[in-house]
PDB file of C-alpha atoms and ligand atoms in Angstrom:
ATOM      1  CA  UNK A   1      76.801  77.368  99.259  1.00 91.00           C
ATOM      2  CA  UNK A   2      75.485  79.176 102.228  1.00 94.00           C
ATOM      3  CA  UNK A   3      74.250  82.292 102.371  1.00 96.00           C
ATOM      4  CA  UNK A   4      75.606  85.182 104.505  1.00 97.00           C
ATOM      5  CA  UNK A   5      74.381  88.553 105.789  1.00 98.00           C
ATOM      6  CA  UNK A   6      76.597  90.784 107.637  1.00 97.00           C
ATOM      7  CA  UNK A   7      76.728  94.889 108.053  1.00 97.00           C
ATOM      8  CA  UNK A   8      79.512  96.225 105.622  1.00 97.00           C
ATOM      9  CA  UNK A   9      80.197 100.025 106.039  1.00 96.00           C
ATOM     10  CA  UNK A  10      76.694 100.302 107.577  1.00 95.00           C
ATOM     11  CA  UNK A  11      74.791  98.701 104.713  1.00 96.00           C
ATOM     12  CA  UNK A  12      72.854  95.519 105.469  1.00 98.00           C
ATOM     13  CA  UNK A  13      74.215  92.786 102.491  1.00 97.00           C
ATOM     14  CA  UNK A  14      73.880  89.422 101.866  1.00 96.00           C
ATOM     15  CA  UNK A  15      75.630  86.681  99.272  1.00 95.00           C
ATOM     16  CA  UNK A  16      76.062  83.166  99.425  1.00 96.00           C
ATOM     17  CA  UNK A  17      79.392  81.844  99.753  1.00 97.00           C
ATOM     18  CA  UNK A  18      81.093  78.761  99.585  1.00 97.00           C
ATOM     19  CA  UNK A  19      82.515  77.216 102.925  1.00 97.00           C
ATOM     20  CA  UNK A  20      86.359  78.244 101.888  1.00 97.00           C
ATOM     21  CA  UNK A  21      85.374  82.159 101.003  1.00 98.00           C
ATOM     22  CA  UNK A  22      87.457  84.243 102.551  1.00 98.00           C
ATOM     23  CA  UNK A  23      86.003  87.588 103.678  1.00 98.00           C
ATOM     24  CA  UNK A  24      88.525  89.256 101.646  1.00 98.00           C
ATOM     25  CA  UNK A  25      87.257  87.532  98.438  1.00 98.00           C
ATOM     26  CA  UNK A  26      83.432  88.512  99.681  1.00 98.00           C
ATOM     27  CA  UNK A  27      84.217  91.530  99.965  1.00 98.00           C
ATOM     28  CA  UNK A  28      86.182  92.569  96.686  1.00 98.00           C
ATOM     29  CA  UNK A  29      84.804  89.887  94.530  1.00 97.00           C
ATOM     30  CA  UNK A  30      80.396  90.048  95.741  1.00 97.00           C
ATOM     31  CA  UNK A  31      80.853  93.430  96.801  1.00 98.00           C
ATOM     32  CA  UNK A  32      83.355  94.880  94.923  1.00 98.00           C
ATOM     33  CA  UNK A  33      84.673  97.011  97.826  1.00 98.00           C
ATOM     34  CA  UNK A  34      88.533  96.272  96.577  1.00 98.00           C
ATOM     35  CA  UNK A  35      89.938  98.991  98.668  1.00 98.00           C
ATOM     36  CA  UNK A  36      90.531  95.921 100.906  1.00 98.00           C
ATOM     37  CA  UNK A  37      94.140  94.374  98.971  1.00 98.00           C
ATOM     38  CA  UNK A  38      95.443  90.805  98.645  1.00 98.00           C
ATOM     39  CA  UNK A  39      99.114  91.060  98.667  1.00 98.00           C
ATOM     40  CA  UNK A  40     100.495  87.381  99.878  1.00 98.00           C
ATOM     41  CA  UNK A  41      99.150  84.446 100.506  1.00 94.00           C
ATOM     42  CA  UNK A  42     100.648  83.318 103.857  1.00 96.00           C
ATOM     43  CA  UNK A  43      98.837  86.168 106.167  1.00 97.00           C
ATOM     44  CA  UNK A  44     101.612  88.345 106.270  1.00 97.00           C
ATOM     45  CA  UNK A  45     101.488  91.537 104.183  1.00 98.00           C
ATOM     46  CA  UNK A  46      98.248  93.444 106.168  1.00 98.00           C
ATOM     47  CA  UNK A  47      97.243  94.570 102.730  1.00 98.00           C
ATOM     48  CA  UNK A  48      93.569  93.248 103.808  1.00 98.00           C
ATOM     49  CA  UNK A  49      93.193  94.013 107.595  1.00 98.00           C
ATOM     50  CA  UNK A  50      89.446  95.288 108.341  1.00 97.00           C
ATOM     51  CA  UNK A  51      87.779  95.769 111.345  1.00 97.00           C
ATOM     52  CA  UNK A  52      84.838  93.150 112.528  1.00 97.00           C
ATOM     53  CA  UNK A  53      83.167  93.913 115.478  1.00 96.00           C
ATOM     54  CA  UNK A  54      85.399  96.576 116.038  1.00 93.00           C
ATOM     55  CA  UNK A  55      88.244  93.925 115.904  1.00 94.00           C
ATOM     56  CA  UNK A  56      91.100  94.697 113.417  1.00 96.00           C
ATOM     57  CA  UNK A  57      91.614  91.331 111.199  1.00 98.00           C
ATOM     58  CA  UNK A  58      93.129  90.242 108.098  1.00 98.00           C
ATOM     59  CA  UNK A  59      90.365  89.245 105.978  1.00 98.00           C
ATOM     60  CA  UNK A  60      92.731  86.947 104.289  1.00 98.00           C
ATOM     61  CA  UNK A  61      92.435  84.514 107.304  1.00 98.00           C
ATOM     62  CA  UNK A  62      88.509  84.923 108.379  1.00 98.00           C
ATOM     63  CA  UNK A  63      85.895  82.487 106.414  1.00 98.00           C
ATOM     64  CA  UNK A  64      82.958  84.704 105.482  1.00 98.00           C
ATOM     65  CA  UNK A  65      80.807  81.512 106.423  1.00 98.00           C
ATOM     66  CA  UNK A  66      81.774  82.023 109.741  1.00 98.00           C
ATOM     67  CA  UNK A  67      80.816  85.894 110.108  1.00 98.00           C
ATOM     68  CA  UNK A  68      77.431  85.660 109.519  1.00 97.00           C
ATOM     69  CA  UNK A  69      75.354  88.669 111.647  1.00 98.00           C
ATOM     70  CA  UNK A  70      78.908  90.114 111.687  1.00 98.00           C
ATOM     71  CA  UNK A  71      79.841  94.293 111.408  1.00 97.00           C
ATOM     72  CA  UNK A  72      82.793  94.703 108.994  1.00 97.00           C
ATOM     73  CA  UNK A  73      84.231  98.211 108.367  1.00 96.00           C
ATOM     74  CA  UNK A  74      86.615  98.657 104.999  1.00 97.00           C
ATOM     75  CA  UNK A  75      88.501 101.370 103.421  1.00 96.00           C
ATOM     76  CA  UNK A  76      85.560 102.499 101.747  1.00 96.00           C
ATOM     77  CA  UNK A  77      83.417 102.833 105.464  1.00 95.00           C
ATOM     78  CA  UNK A  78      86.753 104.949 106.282  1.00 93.00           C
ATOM     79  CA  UNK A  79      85.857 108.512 104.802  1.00 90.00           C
ATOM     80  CA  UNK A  80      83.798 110.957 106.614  1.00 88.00           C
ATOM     81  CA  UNK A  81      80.266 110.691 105.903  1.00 87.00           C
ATOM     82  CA  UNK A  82      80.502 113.376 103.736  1.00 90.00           C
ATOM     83  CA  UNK A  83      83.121 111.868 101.697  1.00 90.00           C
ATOM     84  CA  UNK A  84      86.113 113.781 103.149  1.00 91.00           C
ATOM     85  CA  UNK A  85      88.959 112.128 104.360  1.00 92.00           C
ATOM     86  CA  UNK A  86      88.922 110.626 107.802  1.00 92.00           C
ATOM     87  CA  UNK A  87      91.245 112.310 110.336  1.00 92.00           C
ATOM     88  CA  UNK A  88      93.708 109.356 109.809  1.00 94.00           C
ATOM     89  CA  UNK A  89      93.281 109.487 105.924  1.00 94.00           C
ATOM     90  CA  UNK A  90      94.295 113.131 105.895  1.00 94.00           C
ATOM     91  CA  UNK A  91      97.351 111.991 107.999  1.00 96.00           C
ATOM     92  CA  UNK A  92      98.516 109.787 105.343  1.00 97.00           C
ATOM     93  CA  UNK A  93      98.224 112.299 102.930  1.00 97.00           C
ATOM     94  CA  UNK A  94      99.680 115.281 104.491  1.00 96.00           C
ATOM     95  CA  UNK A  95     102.850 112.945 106.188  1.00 96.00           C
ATOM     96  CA  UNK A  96     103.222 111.383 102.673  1.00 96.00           C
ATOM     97  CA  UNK A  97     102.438 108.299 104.342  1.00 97.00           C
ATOM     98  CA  UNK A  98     102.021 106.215 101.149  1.00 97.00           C
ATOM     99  CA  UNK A  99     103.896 105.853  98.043  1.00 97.00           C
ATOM    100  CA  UNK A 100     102.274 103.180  95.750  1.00 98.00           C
ATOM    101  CA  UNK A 101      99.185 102.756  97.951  1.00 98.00           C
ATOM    102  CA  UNK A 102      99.071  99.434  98.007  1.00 98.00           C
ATOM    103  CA  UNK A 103      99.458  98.642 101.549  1.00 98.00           C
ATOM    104  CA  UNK A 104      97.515 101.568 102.618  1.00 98.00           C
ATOM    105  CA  UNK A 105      94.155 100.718 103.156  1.00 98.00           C
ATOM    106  CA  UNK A 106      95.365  97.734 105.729  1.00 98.00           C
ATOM    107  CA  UNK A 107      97.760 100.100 107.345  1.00 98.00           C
ATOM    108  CA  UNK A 108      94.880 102.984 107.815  1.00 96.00           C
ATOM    109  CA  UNK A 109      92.612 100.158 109.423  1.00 96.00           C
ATOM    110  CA  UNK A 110      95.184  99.046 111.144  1.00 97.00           C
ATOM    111  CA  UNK A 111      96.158 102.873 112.610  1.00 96.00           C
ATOM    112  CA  UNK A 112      91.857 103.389 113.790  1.00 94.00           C
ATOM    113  CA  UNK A 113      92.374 100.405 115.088  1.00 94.00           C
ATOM    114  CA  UNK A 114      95.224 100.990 117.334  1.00 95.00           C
ATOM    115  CA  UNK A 115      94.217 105.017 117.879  1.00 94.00           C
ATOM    116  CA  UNK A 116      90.630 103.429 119.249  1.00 91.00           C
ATOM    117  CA  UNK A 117      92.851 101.189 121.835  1.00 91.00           C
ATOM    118  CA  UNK A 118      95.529 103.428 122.473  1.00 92.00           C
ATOM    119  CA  UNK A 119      94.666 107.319 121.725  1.00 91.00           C
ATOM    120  CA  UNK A 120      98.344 108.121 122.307  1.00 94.00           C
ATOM    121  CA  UNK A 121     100.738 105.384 121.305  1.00 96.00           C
ATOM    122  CA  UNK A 122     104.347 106.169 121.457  1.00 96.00           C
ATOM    123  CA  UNK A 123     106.339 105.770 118.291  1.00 96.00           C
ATOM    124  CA  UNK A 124     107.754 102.373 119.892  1.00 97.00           C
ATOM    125  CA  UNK A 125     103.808 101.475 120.267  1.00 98.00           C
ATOM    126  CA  UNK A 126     102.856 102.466 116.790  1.00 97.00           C
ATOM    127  CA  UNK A 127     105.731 100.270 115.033  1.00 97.00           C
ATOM    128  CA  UNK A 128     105.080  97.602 117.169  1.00 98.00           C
ATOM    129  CA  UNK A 129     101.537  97.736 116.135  1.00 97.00           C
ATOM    130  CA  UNK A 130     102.077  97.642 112.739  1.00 97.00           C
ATOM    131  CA  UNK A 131     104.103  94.447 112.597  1.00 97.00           C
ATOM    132  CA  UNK A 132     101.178  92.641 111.100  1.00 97.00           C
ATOM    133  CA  UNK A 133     101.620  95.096 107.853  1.00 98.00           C
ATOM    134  CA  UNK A 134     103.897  94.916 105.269  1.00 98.00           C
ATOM    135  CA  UNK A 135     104.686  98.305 103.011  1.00 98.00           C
ATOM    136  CA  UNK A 136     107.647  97.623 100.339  1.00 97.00           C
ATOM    137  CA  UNK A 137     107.909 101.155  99.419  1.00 97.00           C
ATOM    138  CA  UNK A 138     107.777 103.744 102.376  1.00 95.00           C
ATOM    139  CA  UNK A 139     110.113 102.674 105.119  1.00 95.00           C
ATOM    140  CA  UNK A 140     107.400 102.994 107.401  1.00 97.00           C
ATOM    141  CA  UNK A 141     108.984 106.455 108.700  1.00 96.00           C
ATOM    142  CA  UNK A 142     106.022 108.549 107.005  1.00 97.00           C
ATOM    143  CA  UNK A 143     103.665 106.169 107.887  1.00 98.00           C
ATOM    144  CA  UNK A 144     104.598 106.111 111.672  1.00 97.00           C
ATOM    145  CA  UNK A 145     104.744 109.986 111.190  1.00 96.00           C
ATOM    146  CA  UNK A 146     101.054 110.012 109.768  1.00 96.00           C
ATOM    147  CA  UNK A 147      99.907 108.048 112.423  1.00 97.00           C
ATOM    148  CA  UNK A 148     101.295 110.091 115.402  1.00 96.00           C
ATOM    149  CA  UNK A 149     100.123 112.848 114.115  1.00 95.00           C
ATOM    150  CA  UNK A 150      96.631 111.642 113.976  1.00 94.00           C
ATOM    151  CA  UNK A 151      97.010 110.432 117.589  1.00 94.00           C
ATOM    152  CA  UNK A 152      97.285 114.540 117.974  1.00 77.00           C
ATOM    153  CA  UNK A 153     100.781 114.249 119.112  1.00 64.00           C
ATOM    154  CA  UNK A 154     103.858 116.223 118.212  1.00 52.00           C
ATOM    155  CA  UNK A 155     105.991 114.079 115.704  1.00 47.00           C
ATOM    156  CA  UNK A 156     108.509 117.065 115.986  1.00 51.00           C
ATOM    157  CA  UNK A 157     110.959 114.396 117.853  1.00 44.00           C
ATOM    158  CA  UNK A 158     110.654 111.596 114.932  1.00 43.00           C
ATOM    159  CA  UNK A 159     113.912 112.013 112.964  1.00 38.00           C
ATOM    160  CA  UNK A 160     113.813 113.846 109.772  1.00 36.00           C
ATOM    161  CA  UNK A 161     114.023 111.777 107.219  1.00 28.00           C
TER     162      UNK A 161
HETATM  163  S1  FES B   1      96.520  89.326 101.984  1.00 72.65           S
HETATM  164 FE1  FES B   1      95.977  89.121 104.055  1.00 72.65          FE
HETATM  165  S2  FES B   1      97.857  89.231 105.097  1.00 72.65           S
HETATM  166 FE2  FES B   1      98.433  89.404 102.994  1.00 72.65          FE
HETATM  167  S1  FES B   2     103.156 102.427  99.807  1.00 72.65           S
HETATM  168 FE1  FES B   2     103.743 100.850  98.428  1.00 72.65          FE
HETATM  169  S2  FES B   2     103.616  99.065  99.655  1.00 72.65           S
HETATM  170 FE2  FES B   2     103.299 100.675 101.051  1.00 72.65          FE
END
């Protein structure tokens, strides 16, 4: 076992972990921040993308031995600090950008992510982005709708569903 300490949503925390812990096992099963989803297990789905170091990454595929000193944001570190929904939350909700929910909290990491690199993505930009993340129910149309509209674009030209 080795111990760890890294910033999670702004809160210093520490655990020890065994050399093949993933960070997203840390962080749902020591923490028990399980916005952060496992959905596969062959780095595919995006279910479990977080940020570290301002980097979006699927925690499925990061050691938590190897992010010690590290700064990990999750769903949870999402919300405004007075618990409202981010800017990209509200999105989602108002573009009906999720139906089961289960790939949501990957694709809303992924989205800051990209919106921090690229304030205005195209549409082309935004579903290339979101390659890494997998949603079975959605379609992605609502999703890429949420997300454009976050960027503070018009999604008026999107087709209508
Ligand atoms: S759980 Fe990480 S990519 Fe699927
Ligand atoms: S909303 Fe169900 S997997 Fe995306």
């Amino acid at each position: 076992m080795t111990q760890v300490t890294m910033t999670v949503n702004g809160k210093a925390v520490s655990g020890d972990v065994e050399g093949r812990t993933l960070l997203a096992e840390f962080l749902r099963e020591k923490l028990r921040l399980t916005g952060t989803h496992i959905g596969c297990d062959t780095s595919q789905c995006g279910a479990c993308v977080v940020h570290v170091d301002g980097q979006a990454i699927k925690s499925c595929t990061a050691l938590a031995a190897d992010l010690d000193g590290a700064s990990v944001v999750t769903i949870e570190g999402m919300a405004n600090p007075d618990g409202s929904l981010s800017v990209i939350q509200q999105a989602f909700q108002d573009h009906h950008g999720l139906q089961c929910g289960f790939c949501t909290p990957g694709m809303v990491m992924s989205a800051a992510a990209l919106l921090k690199e690229n304030p205005k993505p195209t549409e082309t930009e935004v579903r290339a982005y979101l390659e890494g993340n997998i949603c079975r129910c959605t379609g992605y149309h609502n999703i890429v709708k949420a997300i454009l509209a976050a960027s503070g674009q018009d999604v008026s030209a999107i087709a209508a569903e």
